[in-house]
CSV table of C-alpha atoms in Angstrom, one decimal:
chain,number,residue,atom,x,y,z
V,168,MET,CA,20.4,-32.9,21.3
V,169,CYS,CA,16.8,-32.9,22.4
V,170,THR,CA,16.0,-29.4,24.1
V,171,VAL,CA,13.1,-27.5,24.9
V,172,ALA,CA,13.0,-23.7,23.9
V,173,ILE,CA,11.1,-20.9,24.9
V,174,SER,CA,10.7,-18.5,22.0
V,175,ASN,CA,11.1,-15.2,22.9
V,176,SER,CA,10.9,-13.3,19.7
V,177,PRO,CA,9.9,-10.5,20.2
V,178,VAL,CA,8.6,-10.6,23.3
V,179,PHE,CA,9.0,-12.6,26.2
V,180,SER,CA,8.1,-11.3,29.6
V,181,PRO,CA,6.6,-13.4,32.1
V,182,SER,CA,5.9,-12.4,35.9
V,183,PRO,CA,8.6,-12.7,38.1
V,184,ARG,CA,5.8,-13.7,40.3
V,185,VAL,CA,4.9,-16.5,37.8
V,186,SER,CA,6.7,-19.7,37.6
V,187,SER,CA,5.8,-22.6,35.2
V,188,SER,CA,6.1,-26.1,35.5
V,189,ILE,CA,6.3,-27.5,31.8
V,190,PHE,CA,6.0,-31.4,31.1
V,191,CYS,CA,7.1,-33.2,27.8
V,192,LYS,CA,5.9,-36.7,27.5
V,193,SER,CA,7.6,-38.7,24.7
V,194,SER,CA,9.3,-41.9,23.8
V,195,PRO,CA,12.6,-42.5,25.1
V,196,GLU,CA,13.8,-42.9,21.6
V,197,SER,CA,12.8,-39.8,20.5
V,198,CYS,CA,15.3,-38.0,23.3
V,199,SER,CA,18.1,-40.7,22.5
V,200,SER,CA,20.5,-38.0,21.0
V,201,SER,CA,20.2,-35.9,24.3
V,202,PRO,CA,22.5,-35.7,27.1
V,203,SER,CA,19.9,-34.7,29.6
V,204,PHE,CA,16.1,-34.6,28.5
V,205,LYS,CA,13.9,-34.9,31.7
V,206,PHE,CA,10.1,-34.6,31.8
V,207,ARG,CA,9.8,-31.4,33.9
V,208,LEU,CA,11.1,-28.2,33.5
V,209,GLN,CA,10.8,-25.5,36.1
V,210,LYS,CA,11.3,-21.9,34.4
V,211,PRO,CA,12.8,-19.5,36.8
V,212,PRO,CA,11.5,-16.2,36.1
V,213,PRO,CA,12.7,-13.7,33.8
V,214,PRO,CA,13.8,-10.0,34.4
V,215,ALA,CA,10.3,-8.1,34.6
V,216,SER,CA,9.9,-5.7,31.4
V,217,GLY,CA,7.3,-3.8,29.6
V,218,LEU,CA,5.7,-6.2,27.1
V,219,PHE,CA,6.4,-3.7,24.1
V,220,ARG,CA,10.1,-3.5,25.2
V,221,GLY,CA,10.9,-6.2,22.7
V,222,LEU,CA,13.3,-9.2,23.8
V,223,ASN,CA,15.4,-9.9,21.2
V,224,ASP,CA,17.0,-13.2,22.4
V,225,ASP,CA,15.5,-16.8,21.9
V,226,VAL,CA,16.2,-18.9,25.0
V,227,THR,CA,17.3,-22.7,24.7
V,228,SER,CA,17.0,-24.7,27.9
V,229,THR,CA,17.8,-28.4,28.9
V,230,CYS,CA,16.1,-29.5,31.5
V,231,SER,CA,19.0,-29.5,34.0
V,232,SER,CA,19.8,-25.5,33.6
V,233,VAL,CA,17.7,-22.5,32.4
V,234,SER,CA,19.1,-19.2,31.5
V,235,VAL,CA,17.5,-15.9,30.2
V,236,SER,CA,19.5,-12.8,28.7
V,237,PRO,CA,16.9,-10.6,27.5
V,238,THR,CA,18.2,-7.6,25.5
V,239,GLN,CA,16.0,-4.6,26.2
V,240,LEU,CA,15.5,-2.3,22.7
V,241,LYS,CA,15.0,1.4,22.4
V,242,ARG,CA,11.6,2.4,21.2
V,243,LYS,CA,10.2,5.2,19.3
V,244,ARG,CA,7.0,5.8,20.9
V,245,PRO,CA,5.6,5.0,24.5
V,246,THR,CA,3.4,1.9,25.3
V,247,ARG,CA,0.1,2.3,24.7
V,248,LEU,CA,-1.2,-1.2,25.7
V,249,ASN,CA,0.8,-3.9,27.1
V,250,ILE,CA,0.1,-7.4,25.5
V,251,PRO,CA,2.1,-10.2,27.3
V,252,VAL,CA,3.1,-13.0,24.8
V,253,ALA,CA,5.2,-16.0,24.8
V,254,SER,CA,5.3,-19.2,23.0
V,255,LEU,CA,6.2,-22.9,24.0
V,256,THR,CA,8.3,-24.5,20.9
V,257,PHE,CA,10.5,-27.5,20.5
V,258,SER,CA,13.7,-27.3,18.9
V,259,ALA,CA,16.6,-29.9,17.7
V,260,ASP,CA,19.7,-30.5,16.2
V,261,ARG,CA,19.4,-30.0,12.4
V,262,SER,CA,20.4,-33.6,12.2
V,263,THR,CA,17.2,-34.6,13.9
V,264,THR,CA,14.3,-35.4,11.9
V,265,GLU,CA,11.0,-33.8,11.4
V,266,SER,CA,9.3,-36.9,12.9
V,267,THR,CA,11.3,-36.6,16.2
V,268,VAL,CA,10.6,-32.7,16.5
V,269,GLU,CA,6.8,-33.4,16.2
V,270,ASP,CA,6.8,-36.5,18.7
V,271,ARG,CA,8.2,-34.0,21.3
V,272,TRP,CA,4.4,-32.1,20.9
V,273,LYS,CA,3.0,-35.7,21.4
V,274,GLU,CA,1.8,-34.9,25.2
V,275,VAL,CA,2.5,-31.5,27.0
V,276,GLU,CA,1.4,-30.2,30.2
V,277,VAL,CA,1.7,-26.6,31.5
V,278,GLU,CA,0.6,-25.5,34.8
V,279,GLU,CA,0.4,-22.0,36.4
V,280,ASP,CA,-1.6,-20.0,39.1
V,281,GLU,CA,-3.7,-18.4,36.3
V,282,TYR,CA,-3.9,-21.1,33.6
V,283,SER,CA,-3.3,-24.5,32.6
V,284,VAL,CA,-2.5,-26.3,29.4
V,285,TYR,CA,-2.9,-30.0,28.1
V,286,CYS,CA,-2.0,-31.0,24.7
V,287,LYS,CA,-2.3,-34.3,23.0
V,288,ARG,CA,-1.9,-36.0,19.8
V,289,GLY,CA,-4.2,-38.1,18.3
V,290,LYS,CA,-4.3,-40.9,15.9
V,291,ARG,CA,-1.9,-39.0,13.2
V,292,GLU,CA,1.3,-39.5,12.6
V,293,TYR,CA,2.4,-36.0,13.6
V,294,MET,CA,1.0,-33.3,16.1
V,295,GLU,CA,-0.5,-30.2,14.4
V,296,ASP,CA,-1.6,-28.2,17.7
V,297,ARG,CA,0.3,-25.7,18.7
V,298,PHE,CA,-0.5,-22.9,21.6
V,299,ASN,CA,0.8,-19.8,23.3
V,300,ALA,CA,0.2,-18.8,26.6
V,301,ILE,CA,1.7,-15.7,29.0
V,302,VAL,CA,0.9,-13.8,31.8
V,303,GLU,CA,2.5,-10.4,33.2
V,304,PHE,CA,1.7,-8.7,36.3
V,305,ASN,CA,2.3,-4.8,35.7
V,306,GLY,CA,2.0,-2.9,39.1
V,307,THR,CA,-1.8,-3.4,39.8
V,308,SER,CA,-3.1,-4.6,36.2
V,309,LYS,CA,-2.8,-8.4,34.9
V,310,GLN,CA,-2.2,-9.2,31.6
V,311,ALA,CA,-2.4,-12.1,29.3
V,312,PHE,CA,-2.2,-13.5,25.9
V,313,PHE,CA,-3.7,-17.0,25.0
V,314,GLY,CA,-4.1,-18.9,21.5
V,315,VAL,CA,-4.8,-22.2,20.4
V,316,PHE,CA,-4.1,-23.1,16.8
V,317,ASP,CA,-5.0,-26.2,15.1
V,318,GLY,CA,-2.9,-27.1,11.8
V,319,HIS,CA,-4.2,-28.9,8.9
V,320,GLY,CA,-2.2,-30.3,6.0
V,321,GLY,CA,0.7,-30.6,8.5
V,322,SER,CA,2.0,-28.3,11.3
V,323,LYS,CA,3.9,-25.7,9.5
V,324,ALA,CA,0.9,-22.9,9.5
V,325,ALA,CA,0.5,-23.8,13.1
V,326,GLU,CA,4.1,-23.4,14.1
V,327,PHE,CA,4.1,-19.9,12.2
V,328,VAL,CA,1.2,-18.5,13.6
V,329,THR,CA,2.5,-19.4,17.2
V,330,GLU,CA,5.7,-17.4,16.2
V,331,ASN,CA,4.4,-14.5,14.4
V,332,LEU,CA,0.8,-13.7,15.4
V,333,LYS,CA,1.3,-12.2,18.8
V,334,LYS,CA,4.0,-10.3,17.1
V,335,ASN,CA,1.9,-8.6,14.4
V,336,ILE,CA,-1.1,-8.2,16.9
V,337,GLN,CA,1.4,-6.4,19.3
V,338,ASN,CA,2.6,-4.1,16.3
V,339,GLU,CA,-0.8,-3.0,15.3
V,340,VAL,CA,-1.7,-2.3,19.1
V,341,GLU,CA,1.2,-0.1,19.1
V,342,SER,CA,0.4,1.8,16.4
V,343,ARG,CA,-3.5,2.3,16.6
V,344,GLY,CA,-3.7,2.3,20.4
V,345,GLU,CA,-6.2,0.6,22.8
V,346,LYS,CA,-9.4,2.1,21.6
V,347,GLU,CA,-8.8,0.4,18.1
V,348,ILE,CA,-7.6,-3.0,19.9
V,349,VAL,CA,-10.6,-5.2,17.7
V,350,GLU,CA,-9.3,-3.6,14.4
V,351,ALA,CA,-5.6,-4.1,15.6
V,352,VAL,CA,-6.3,-7.8,16.1
V,353,LYS,CA,-7.9,-8.3,12.8
V,354,GLN,CA,-5.1,-6.7,11.0
V,355,GLY,CA,-2.9,-9.0,12.9
V,356,TYR,CA,-4.4,-12.0,11.6
V,357,LEU,CA,-4.6,-10.8,8.2
V,358,ASN,CA,-0.6,-9.6,8.2
V,359,THR,CA,0.2,-13.1,10.0
V,360,ASP,CA,-1.9,-14.8,7.0
V,361,SER,CA,-0.3,-12.7,4.5
V,362,GLU,CA,3.5,-13.4,5.5
V,363,PHE,CA,2.6,-17.2,5.7
V,364,LEU,CA,1.4,-17.1,2.1
V,365,LYS,CA,4.8,-15.7,1.0
V,366,GLN,CA,6.5,-18.6,2.6
V,367,GLU,CA,5.2,-20.8,0.0
V,368,LYS,CA,4.6,-23.6,2.4
V,369,ARG,CA,1.5,-26.0,2.4
V,370,GLY,CA,-1.3,-26.3,5.0
V,371,GLY,CA,-3.5,-23.7,7.1
V,372,ALA,CA,-4.5,-23.2,10.9
V,373,CYS,CA,-7.6,-22.4,12.8
V,374,CYS,CA,-6.9,-19.7,15.7
V,375,VAL,CA,-8.4,-18.7,18.6
V,376,THR,CA,-6.6,-16.1,20.6
V,377,ALA,CA,-7.8,-14.2,24.1
V,378,ILE,CA,-5.9,-11.0,25.2
V,379,ILE,CA,-6.7,-10.0,28.7
V,380,THR,CA,-5.8,-6.4,29.9
V,381,SER,CA,-7.3,-4.0,31.9
V,382,GLY,CA,-10.3,-6.1,33.1
V,383,SER,CA,-11.2,-6.6,29.6
V,384,LEU,CA,-11.4,-10.0,27.7
V,385,VAL,CA,-10.9,-9.4,23.7
V,386,VAL,CA,-11.5,-13.0,22.4
V,387,SER,CA,-11.0,-13.6,18.5
V,388,ASN,CA,-11.2,-16.5,16.5
V,389,ALA,CA,-10.8,-17.9,12.5
V,390,GLY,CA,-11.5,-21.2,12.0
V,391,ASP,CA,-13.4,-24.0,14.6
V,392,CYS,CA,-10.9,-23.4,17.2
V,393,ARG,CA,-13.5,-22.3,20.1
V,394,ALA,CA,-13.6,-20.2,23.4
V,395,VAL,CA,-16.1,-20.9,26.2
V,396,VAL,CA,-16.7,-19.2,29.5
V,397,SER,CA,-18.5,-20.2,32.3
V,398,ILE,CA,-20.6,-17.6,34.1
V,399,SER,CA,-21.6,-18.8,37.6
V,400,GLY,CA,-21.7,-22.6,36.0
V,401,ALA,CA,-23.4,-21.9,33.0
V,402,ALA,CA,-21.8,-22.2,29.5
V,403,GLU,CA,-21.5,-19.3,26.7
V,404,ALA,CA,-19.4,-19.8,23.8
V,405,LEU,CA,-17.4,-16.6,23.1
V,406,THR,CA,-16.8,-17.5,19.6
V,407,SER,CA,-18.9,-19.0,16.7
V,408,ASP,CA,-17.5,-21.8,14.4
V,409,HIS,CA,-16.5,-20.7,10.9
V,410,ARG,CA,-17.8,-23.7,8.9
V,411,PRO,CA,-18.7,-23.5,5.3
V,412,SER,CA,-22.6,-24.7,6.6
V,413,ARG,CA,-22.9,-21.8,8.3
V,414,PRO,CA,-25.4,-19.8,6.2
V,415,ASP,CA,-23.4,-16.5,6.0
V,416,GLU,CA,-20.0,-18.2,5.3
V,417,LYS,CA,-22.0,-20.4,2.5
V,418,GLN,CA,-23.3,-17.0,1.4
V,419,ARG,CA,-20.0,-15.4,1.5
V,420,ILE,CA,-18.2,-18.5,-0.6
V,421,GLU,CA,-20.6,-18.5,-3.0
V,422,SER,CA,-20.4,-14.7,-3.7
V,423,LEU,CA,-16.8,-15.2,-4.6
V,424,GLY,CA,-17.4,-18.0,-7.1
V,425,GLY,CA,-16.6,-20.7,-4.8
V,426,TYR,CA,-19.3,-23.8,-3.8
V,427,VAL,CA,-19.7,-25.7,-0.7
V,428,ASP,CA,-20.3,-29.6,-1.1
V,429,SER,CA,-21.1,-32.1,1.3
V,430,ASN,CA,-19.4,-35.4,1.6
V,431,ARG,CA,-20.3,-37.8,4.2
V,432,GLY,CA,-22.5,-35.3,6.2
V,433,ILE,CA,-19.7,-32.7,6.2
V,434,SER,CA,-19.9,-29.5,4.3
V,435,ARG,CA,-16.7,-28.6,2.8
V,436,VAL,CA,-15.3,-25.5,0.5
V,437,LEU,CA,-14.9,-27.1,-3.0
V,438,GLY,CA,-15.6,-30.0,-1.5
V,439,THR,CA,-12.0,-30.3,0.4
V,440,LEU,CA,-12.0,-28.2,3.6
V,441,ALA,CA,-14.2,-28.4,6.3
V,442,VAL,CA,-13.5,-24.6,7.5
V,443,SER,CA,-14.1,-21.6,5.9
V,444,ARG,CA,-11.7,-19.3,7.6
V,445,GLY,CA,-8.0,-19.8,8.8
V,446,ILE,CA,-4.4,-18.8,8.3
V,447,GLY,CA,-2.6,-20.3,5.2
V,448,ASP,CA,-4.6,-22.6,2.8
V,449,ARG,CA,-3.0,-21.0,-0.6
V,450,SER,CA,-5.0,-22.7,-2.9
V,451,LEU,CA,-8.2,-22.3,-1.7
V,452,LYS,CA,-7.4,-18.4,-0.4
V,453,GLN,CA,-9.9,-16.9,-2.5
V,454,TRP,CA,-12.5,-18.4,-0.2
V,455,ILE,CA,-10.6,-19.1,3.1
V,456,SER,CA,-10.8,-16.1,4.7
V,457,ALA,CA,-7.9,-15.1,7.6
V,458,GLU,CA,-10.3,-12.1,9.0
V,459,PRO,CA,-11.1,-13.2,12.5
V,460,GLU,CA,-14.3,-12.4,14.4
V,461,THR,CA,-13.7,-10.5,17.7
V,462,LYS,CA,-15.4,-9.7,20.5
V,463,MET,CA,-14.6,-7.6,23.6
V,464,PHE,CA,-15.9,-8.0,27.2
V,465,LYS,CA,-15.7,-6.6,30.6
V,466,ILE,CA,-14.4,-9.4,33.5
V,467,ILE,CA,-17.1,-9.3,36.0
V,468,PRO,CA,-17.0,-11.4,39.0
V,469,GLU,CA,-19.3,-14.2,37.2
V,470,PHE,CA,-16.9,-14.7,34.9
V,471,GLU,CA,-15.3,-18.1,36.1
V,472,PHE,CA,-13.1,-19.5,33.7
V,473,LEU,CA,-12.4,-19.7,29.9
V,474,ILE,CA,-12.1,-22.7,28.0
V,475,MET,CA,-10.0,-22.8,24.8
V,476,ALA,CA,-9.7,-25.8,22.6
V,477,SER,CA,-9.0,-27.4,19.4
V,478,ASP,CA,-12.0,-29.0,17.7
V,479,GLY,CA,-10.5,-32.2,18.7
V,480,LEU,CA,-12.7,-31.4,22.1
V,481,TRP,CA,-15.8,-29.7,20.5
V,482,GLU,CA,-16.5,-32.1,17.9
V,483,LYS,CA,-17.2,-34.6,21.0
V,484,VAL,CA,-17.8,-32.4,24.1
V,485,SER,CA,-20.7,-29.7,24.2
V,486,ASN,CA,-19.9,-26.4,25.7
V,487,GLN,CA,-22.0,-27.2,28.9
V,488,GLU,CA,-20.4,-30.4,29.5
V,489,ALA,CA,-16.9,-29.1,29.1
V,490,VAL,CA,-18.1,-26.5,32.0
V,491,ASP,CA,-19.5,-29.0,34.0
V,492,LEU,CA,-16.8,-31.1,34.1
V,493,ALA,CA,-14.0,-28.6,34.5
V,494,ARG,CA,-15.9,-26.6,37.5
V,495,PRO,CA,-15.2,-28.5,40.2
V,496,PHE,CA,-11.4,-28.7,39.6
V,497,CYS,CA,-11.3,-25.0,39.0
V,498,ALA,CA,-13.0,-24.0,42.4
V,499,SER,CA,-9.6,-25.7,43.8
V,500,SER,CA,-6.9,-23.7,45.0
V,501,ASP,CA,-4.7,-26.3,43.7
V,502,LYS,CA,-3.4,-25.2,40.2
V,503,SER,CA,-2.7,-29.2,39.5
V,504,GLU,CA,-6.4,-29.7,39.8
V,505,VAL,CA,-7.2,-27.5,36.7
V,506,LEU,CA,-4.4,-29.3,35.0
V,507,SER,CA,-6.4,-32.4,36.0
V,508,ALA,CA,-9.4,-30.9,34.3
V,509,CYS,CA,-7.6,-30.2,31.3
V,510,LYS,CA,-6.9,-34.0,30.7
V,511,LYS,CA,-10.3,-34.9,32.0
V,512,LEU,CA,-11.8,-33.0,28.7
V,513,VAL,CA,-9.3,-34.5,26.3
V,514,GLU,CA,-9.7,-37.9,27.8
V,515,LEU,CA,-13.8,-37.5,27.5
V,516,SER,CA,-13.5,-36.5,23.8
V,517,ALA,CA,-11.0,-39.5,23.4
V,518,SER,CA,-13.4,-42.0,25.0
V,519,ARG,CA,-16.5,-40.9,22.5
V,520,GLY,CA,-14.4,-41.8,19.3
V,521,SER,CA,-12.0,-38.4,18.6
V,522,VAL,CA,-9.0,-39.5,17.0
V,523,ASP,CA,-7.8,-35.8,16.1
V,524,ASP,CA,-5.2,-33.5,18.2
V,525,THR,CA,-6.7,-32.3,21.3
V,526,SER,CA,-5.3,-29.0,23.0
V,527,VAL,CA,-7.0,-27.3,26.1
V,528,VAL,CA,-6.1,-24.2,28.0
V,529,ILE,CA,-8.1,-23.5,31.0
V,530,VAL,CA,-7.7,-19.7,32.2
V,531,GLN,CA,-8.9,-18.6,35.5
V,532,LEU,CA,-11.0,-15.5,35.0
V,533,GLY,CA,-11.3,-14.6,38.9
V,534,ARG,CA,-7.6,-13.7,38.9
V,535,PHE,CA,-8.1,-11.0,36.4
V,536,CYS,CA,-11.2,-9.4,37.5
V,537,LEU,CA,-10.2,-5.8,38.7
């Protein structure tokens, strides 16, 4: 049975004012066992609720119908800060092979009023990128959580991060409060890394996340996924790629007894991994840190839109090129135009020789400016 599952563990609470259009493009063969799998899914609005009132259900929907039955749990303490989080994943019968499940990520499209997402598999056998995206309206405040996760050595780490990072950040924010959100995000990343290592699974994942709450933007990264904002048309990177060639990263690795080697012009940790931070990577964990770098900004009217993407984009497209290409599309009131911008960016990277998986999320920041 080929289905689309929207995972609400622990929380899935999008706004009743927001509906998603999700398109999954894959070969007909990959869905041959499904009685009804179509390329378009219209998500109906689930009931509104506070983001830290955990929803315990997983919602599995065929393209012919969708139902959401959230269970509201009691809380021991009042919510201090709401971070809306949800994830898009795909599930299948146990008899379905991993390759079939992975193929459903071959090309994914999501379009909303506040954001659009486009993911496309490169020349790899399986798609290793994943993402989170959710928006909630809570009275007059607008809140959101976005994440792009680029797996390497398989998709297991990226899948694990997609399912658990949001929850771990939520738990830390609840216990620490809004004033300590930077430390809460850091501990959320570290907890997710520790949990994944206990799974004894191979591979790792680079991450970039953005939390929008109370008119502020909190951006974090571990690895080479990147976030770039358009400020009145000028591109500004909000994250710095964690590569072994970065002087401070090289010094950190060497201080821990490791080394950085260059192979065909690419610096690698112990001659192996081309990133110096990320979640997972058990065999190199002594040198690969899961600690993110986090920056916090007040969203001002000059902040037009945010581009979050895996390195499949940034290896071939500069920050300013990405903003210049996307800006005319983002100026349109038609949300399908923003999705077109995501696609154009992926196409541009591919036309320049990228063979990597590429995921692009564009967030219309003007919608969150208080």
